[in-house]
Coordinates of C-alpha atoms in Angstrom, one line a residue:
M1 CA 79.0 59.9 -52.7
P2 CA 76.9 57.1 -53.4
T3 CA 73.4 57.2 -51.4
I4 CA 70.1 56.1 -50.8
T5 CA 67.0 57.7 -49.7
T6 CA 65.1 55.8 -47.0
P7 CA 61.2 55.8 -47.3
D8 CA 61.4 58.4 -44.4
G9 CA 63.7 60.9 -46.6
V10 CA 67.1 60.3 -45.0
K11 CA 69.8 59.9 -47.3
I12 CA 72.1 57.0 -46.1
F13 CA 75.8 57.0 -47.5
Y14 CA 77.6 53.6 -48.5
K15 CA 80.5 52.1 -50.2
D16 CA 80.1 49.0 -52.4
W17 CA 83.5 47.6 -53.9
G18 CA 84.2 44.6 -56.2
S19 CA 82.1 41.8 -57.1
G20 CA 81.0 38.1 -56.0
Q21 CA 78.7 37.0 -52.9
P22 CA 78.2 40.1 -51.1
I23 CA 79.4 41.2 -47.2
V24 CA 77.8 43.6 -46.0
F25 CA 79.5 45.5 -42.7
S26 CA 77.6 47.1 -39.7
H27 CA 79.6 49.5 -37.5
G28 CA 79.5 50.2 -33.8
W29 CA 79.0 53.4 -32.0
P30 CA 80.2 56.2 -32.9
L31 CA 81.9 55.1 -36.2
S32 CA 81.2 54.7 -39.8
A33 CA 81.5 52.4 -42.7
D34 CA 85.3 53.6 -42.4
D35 CA 86.0 51.2 -39.5
W36 CA 85.7 48.6 -41.5
D37 CA 88.6 49.6 -43.8
A38 CA 91.2 46.6 -42.8
Q39 CA 88.3 44.1 -43.6
M40 CA 86.7 45.4 -46.8
T41 CA 90.1 45.5 -48.4
F42 CA 91.0 42.3 -47.1
F43 CA 87.9 40.3 -48.6
L44 CA 87.9 42.4 -51.7
Q45 CA 91.2 41.0 -52.5
H46 CA 89.5 37.6 -52.0
G47 CA 87.1 37.8 -54.7
Y48 CA 84.0 39.1 -52.7
R49 CA 81.7 42.3 -53.2
V50 CA 82.3 44.4 -50.0
I51 CA 79.3 46.7 -49.0
A52 CA 79.5 49.2 -46.0
H53 CA 77.0 51.8 -44.9
D54 CA 77.3 54.7 -42.4
R55 CA 74.1 54.4 -40.0
R56 CA 71.8 57.6 -40.1
G57 CA 73.1 60.1 -37.7
H58 CA 77.0 58.6 -38.7
G59 CA 79.8 59.4 -40.9
R60 CA 78.5 61.0 -44.1
S61 CA 74.5 60.0 -43.8
D62 CA 72.4 62.7 -42.7
Q63 CA 72.2 64.2 -39.4
V64 CA 68.7 63.8 -38.7
G65 CA 66.7 64.3 -35.4
T66 CA 64.4 61.4 -35.5
G67 CA 65.0 57.7 -36.1
N68 CA 67.9 57.2 -34.0
D69 CA 67.1 54.0 -32.8
M70 CA 67.7 50.1 -33.8
D71 CA 64.2 49.8 -35.7
H72 CA 65.0 52.8 -37.9
W73 CA 68.3 51.2 -38.2
V74 CA 67.6 48.4 -39.5
A75 CA 64.8 49.4 -41.9
D76 CA 67.6 51.3 -43.5
L77 CA 69.8 48.7 -43.7
A78 CA 66.8 46.7 -45.5
A79 CA 66.2 49.7 -47.9
L80 CA 70.0 49.3 -48.9
T81 CA 70.0 45.7 -49.3
E82 CA 67.0 45.9 -51.4
H83 CA 68.1 49.1 -53.6
L84 CA 71.1 47.0 -54.4
G85 CA 69.5 43.6 -54.9
L86 CA 71.4 42.1 -52.3
R87 CA 70.6 38.2 -51.9
D88 CA 72.9 35.3 -50.2
A89 CA 74.8 38.0 -47.9
I90 CA 77.1 37.7 -45.3
H91 CA 76.0 40.3 -42.9
I92 CA 78.9 41.3 -40.1
G93 CA 78.2 43.2 -37.1
H94 CA 80.3 44.9 -34.4
S95 CA 79.3 46.2 -31.4
T96 CA 75.9 48.1 -31.8
G97 CA 76.2 47.0 -35.6
G98 CA 75.7 43.5 -33.7
G99 CA 72.1 44.2 -32.6
E100 CA 71.4 45.8 -36.0
V101 CA 72.5 42.7 -37.7
A102 CA 70.7 40.2 -35.4
R103 CA 67.3 42.4 -35.8
Y104 CA 68.1 42.8 -39.9
V105 CA 68.5 38.5 -39.9
A106 CA 65.8 38.0 -38.0
R107 CA 63.5 40.0 -40.0
H108 CA 64.9 39.4 -43.4
Q109 CA 66.4 35.9 -43.7
E110 CA 65.2 35.3 -46.7
R111 CA 68.4 37.3 -48.0
V112 CA 71.2 36.1 -45.8
A113 CA 73.4 33.2 -46.3
K114 CA 75.4 33.8 -42.8
A115 CA 75.9 36.1 -40.1
V116 CA 79.0 37.4 -37.5
L117 CA 78.3 39.0 -34.4
V118 CA 81.5 40.5 -33.3
A119 CA 82.0 42.1 -30.2
S120 CA 78.4 42.1 -30.1
L121 CA 76.0 43.7 -27.4
T122 CA 73.5 40.6 -28.1
P123 CA 71.4 39.5 -26.5
N124 CA 71.7 42.4 -24.0
M125 CA 74.6 44.0 -21.9
V126 CA 72.7 45.4 -19.0
K127 CA 73.9 44.1 -15.4
T128 CA 70.3 42.3 -13.8
D129 CA 69.7 39.8 -11.4
A130 CA 70.1 37.3 -14.9
N131 CA 73.2 38.6 -16.5
P132 CA 75.2 39.8 -13.7
A133 CA 78.1 40.3 -15.6
G134 CA 76.7 43.1 -17.5
Q135 CA 77.3 46.7 -17.3
P136 CA 75.7 48.8 -14.5
Q137 CA 73.6 51.7 -15.0
E138 CA 76.4 53.8 -14.1
F139 CA 78.5 52.8 -17.3
F140 CA 75.6 54.1 -19.6
D141 CA 75.0 57.3 -17.7
G142 CA 78.9 57.7 -18.2
V143 CA 78.8 57.7 -21.6
R144 CA 75.7 60.1 -22.2
A145 CA 77.4 62.5 -19.4
G146 CA 80.6 62.1 -21.7
M147 CA 78.5 63.2 -24.5
L148 CA 77.1 66.2 -22.9
G149 CA 79.8 67.6 -21.8
N150 CA 82.9 67.7 -23.9
R151 CA 82.5 65.1 -26.5
S152 CA 85.9 66.1 -28.5
E153 CA 87.8 65.2 -25.2
F154 CA 85.7 62.1 -24.3
Y155 CA 85.9 60.9 -28.0
R156 CA 89.9 60.8 -27.0
A157 CA 89.0 59.2 -23.8
V158 CA 87.4 56.4 -25.2
P159 CA 89.9 55.0 -27.8
E160 CA 93.0 55.8 -25.5
G161 CA 91.3 53.3 -22.7
P162 CA 88.9 50.7 -22.8
F163 CA 87.9 50.4 -26.4
Y164 CA 91.3 49.0 -27.6
G165 CA 92.7 48.1 -24.3
F166 CA 95.5 50.6 -24.6
N167 CA 94.9 51.2 -20.7
R168 CA 96.0 47.6 -20.0
P169 CA 99.5 47.1 -18.3
G170 CA 102.1 47.0 -21.2
A171 CA 99.7 48.1 -23.9
K172 CA 101.4 50.0 -26.9
P173 CA 98.7 52.8 -27.6
S174 CA 98.7 53.6 -31.2
E175 CA 98.2 57.5 -31.9
P176 CA 97.0 56.8 -35.5
V177 CA 94.6 54.5 -34.5
I178 CA 92.9 56.6 -31.3
A179 CA 92.9 59.8 -34.1
N180 CA 91.2 57.6 -36.5
W181 CA 88.3 56.8 -34.0
W182 CA 88.0 60.3 -33.0
R183 CA 87.8 61.3 -36.6
Q184 CA 85.0 59.0 -37.1
G185 CA 83.2 60.0 -34.0
M186 CA 83.5 63.7 -34.1
A187 CA 82.0 63.6 -37.9
G188 CA 78.7 62.1 -36.7
S189 CA 75.6 63.7 -35.0
A190 CA 75.8 64.3 -31.2
Q191 CA 72.3 63.6 -30.7
A192 CA 72.5 60.5 -32.9
H193 CA 75.4 59.3 -30.6
Y194 CA 73.6 60.2 -27.4
E195 CA 70.2 58.3 -28.5
T196 CA 72.4 55.3 -29.7
V197 CA 72.8 54.4 -25.7
S198 CA 68.9 53.5 -25.3
S199 CA 69.9 50.6 -28.0
W200 CA 72.4 49.4 -25.8
L201 CA 69.8 48.9 -23.1
E202 CA 67.7 46.7 -25.3
D203 CA 67.3 43.0 -25.3
Y204 CA 67.9 41.0 -28.3
T205 CA 66.9 37.8 -27.0
E206 CA 63.7 37.2 -29.4
D207 CA 65.8 38.3 -32.6
L208 CA 68.4 35.4 -31.9
K209 CA 66.0 32.9 -31.4
K210 CA 64.1 33.8 -34.7
I211 CA 67.7 33.3 -37.0
T212 CA 68.2 30.0 -38.4
V213 CA 71.1 30.7 -40.4
P214 CA 75.0 29.9 -39.8
V215 CA 75.8 32.4 -37.1
L216 CA 79.6 32.8 -35.8
V217 CA 79.9 34.7 -32.5
M218 CA 83.2 36.5 -32.0
H219 CA 84.2 38.1 -28.7
G220 CA 87.4 39.0 -27.1
E221 CA 87.7 37.7 -23.6
D222 CA 88.8 41.2 -22.5
D223 CA 86.4 43.1 -23.7
Q224 CA 85.6 46.1 -21.5
I225 CA 82.9 47.6 -23.5
V226 CA 80.2 44.6 -23.8
P227 CA 82.0 42.1 -21.1
F228 CA 82.4 38.6 -22.2
A229 CA 80.7 36.8 -19.4
S230 CA 77.7 39.1 -20.4
A231 CA 76.8 38.5 -23.7
V232 CA 78.9 35.7 -25.5
P233 CA 77.9 32.3 -23.8
R234 CA 74.1 33.3 -23.9
A235 CA 74.1 34.5 -27.6
V236 CA 75.1 31.2 -28.7
N237 CA 72.9 29.0 -26.5
L238 CA 70.1 31.1 -28.2
L239 CA 71.0 30.6 -31.9
T240 CA 69.6 27.6 -33.8
N241 CA 72.9 27.2 -35.5
G242 CA 75.4 29.4 -33.8
K243 CA 79.1 28.4 -33.6
L244 CA 81.4 30.5 -31.1
K245 CA 85.1 31.8 -31.6
T246 CA 87.0 33.4 -28.5
Y247 CA 90.0 35.2 -28.1
P248 CA 91.9 35.5 -24.8
G249 CA 93.1 39.0 -24.2
F250 CA 91.5 40.8 -27.1
P251 CA 89.8 44.0 -26.4
H252 CA 86.6 45.2 -28.0
G253 CA 88.0 47.0 -30.7
M254 CA 89.9 43.8 -32.0
L255 CA 88.9 44.0 -35.8
T256 CA 91.2 47.1 -35.7
T257 CA 94.3 45.9 -33.5
H258 CA 94.1 42.3 -34.1
A259 CA 92.7 42.5 -38.1
D260 CA 95.6 39.8 -39.0
V261 CA 93.8 37.3 -37.0
L262 CA 90.2 38.1 -37.2
N263 CA 90.1 38.5 -41.0
P264 CA 91.0 34.7 -41.7
D265 CA 88.8 33.5 -39.5
L266 CA 86.2 35.4 -40.9
L267 CA 87.2 34.1 -44.3
A268 CA 87.4 30.5 -42.9
F269 CA 83.8 30.6 -41.4
I270 CA 82.2 32.4 -44.7
K271 CA 84.0 29.5 -46.8
S272 CA 82.7 26.6 -44.4

């Protein structure tokens, strides 16, 4: 398996397919590079070089006991892009990966052509007086409790319910999609996944303010994980060159459930 070793000795697994302008994908919690299959194969067929890695503590990367935080994840991504010699790259991040992309682009803008934040937690997702549509503290406590309890059962409940919107009236749950989410989650480190919740409590306002390259913000209006009103309008307003694309009724995991809609929209933005 292709890996790089970070300066602090962590092996990071990555996929690197094709040639052409590079598109780099950063996955969400508690998943892996495999969550980008529908996008990587699509863009590969359209002549792009596609790269995705497993964040430390996730998937096939080392399950270390340290560095499970946003600054280390961004440093790991920077080590990967430097190793591969990537320039003029498109960076696409989903959910927690959106925070990773925002901070990476803010710190390494000279390597980046454009960025996309999909169902991203940026600028923040915590309910406060300034962000009344955010998630209450009970949401974060509940995720942590789920992982400290029966993680396997919890990793069924999340995709069966809010992640893909399968808990909505009239929804048609997909067992293969649910099983694939569970498979990816259980391959990762329980410690890393637990500690990831701290990154959801961070504020990414200053990262967004530093970004000057074009950024597309894509968000489903029925996102039950990162509520639409919590993140989207403020993220676009903080960006120098931000563009908003919203999707009525689409869930947090819309890159999987509605890849046929999102992939062409992503392609159009990249080509614009």
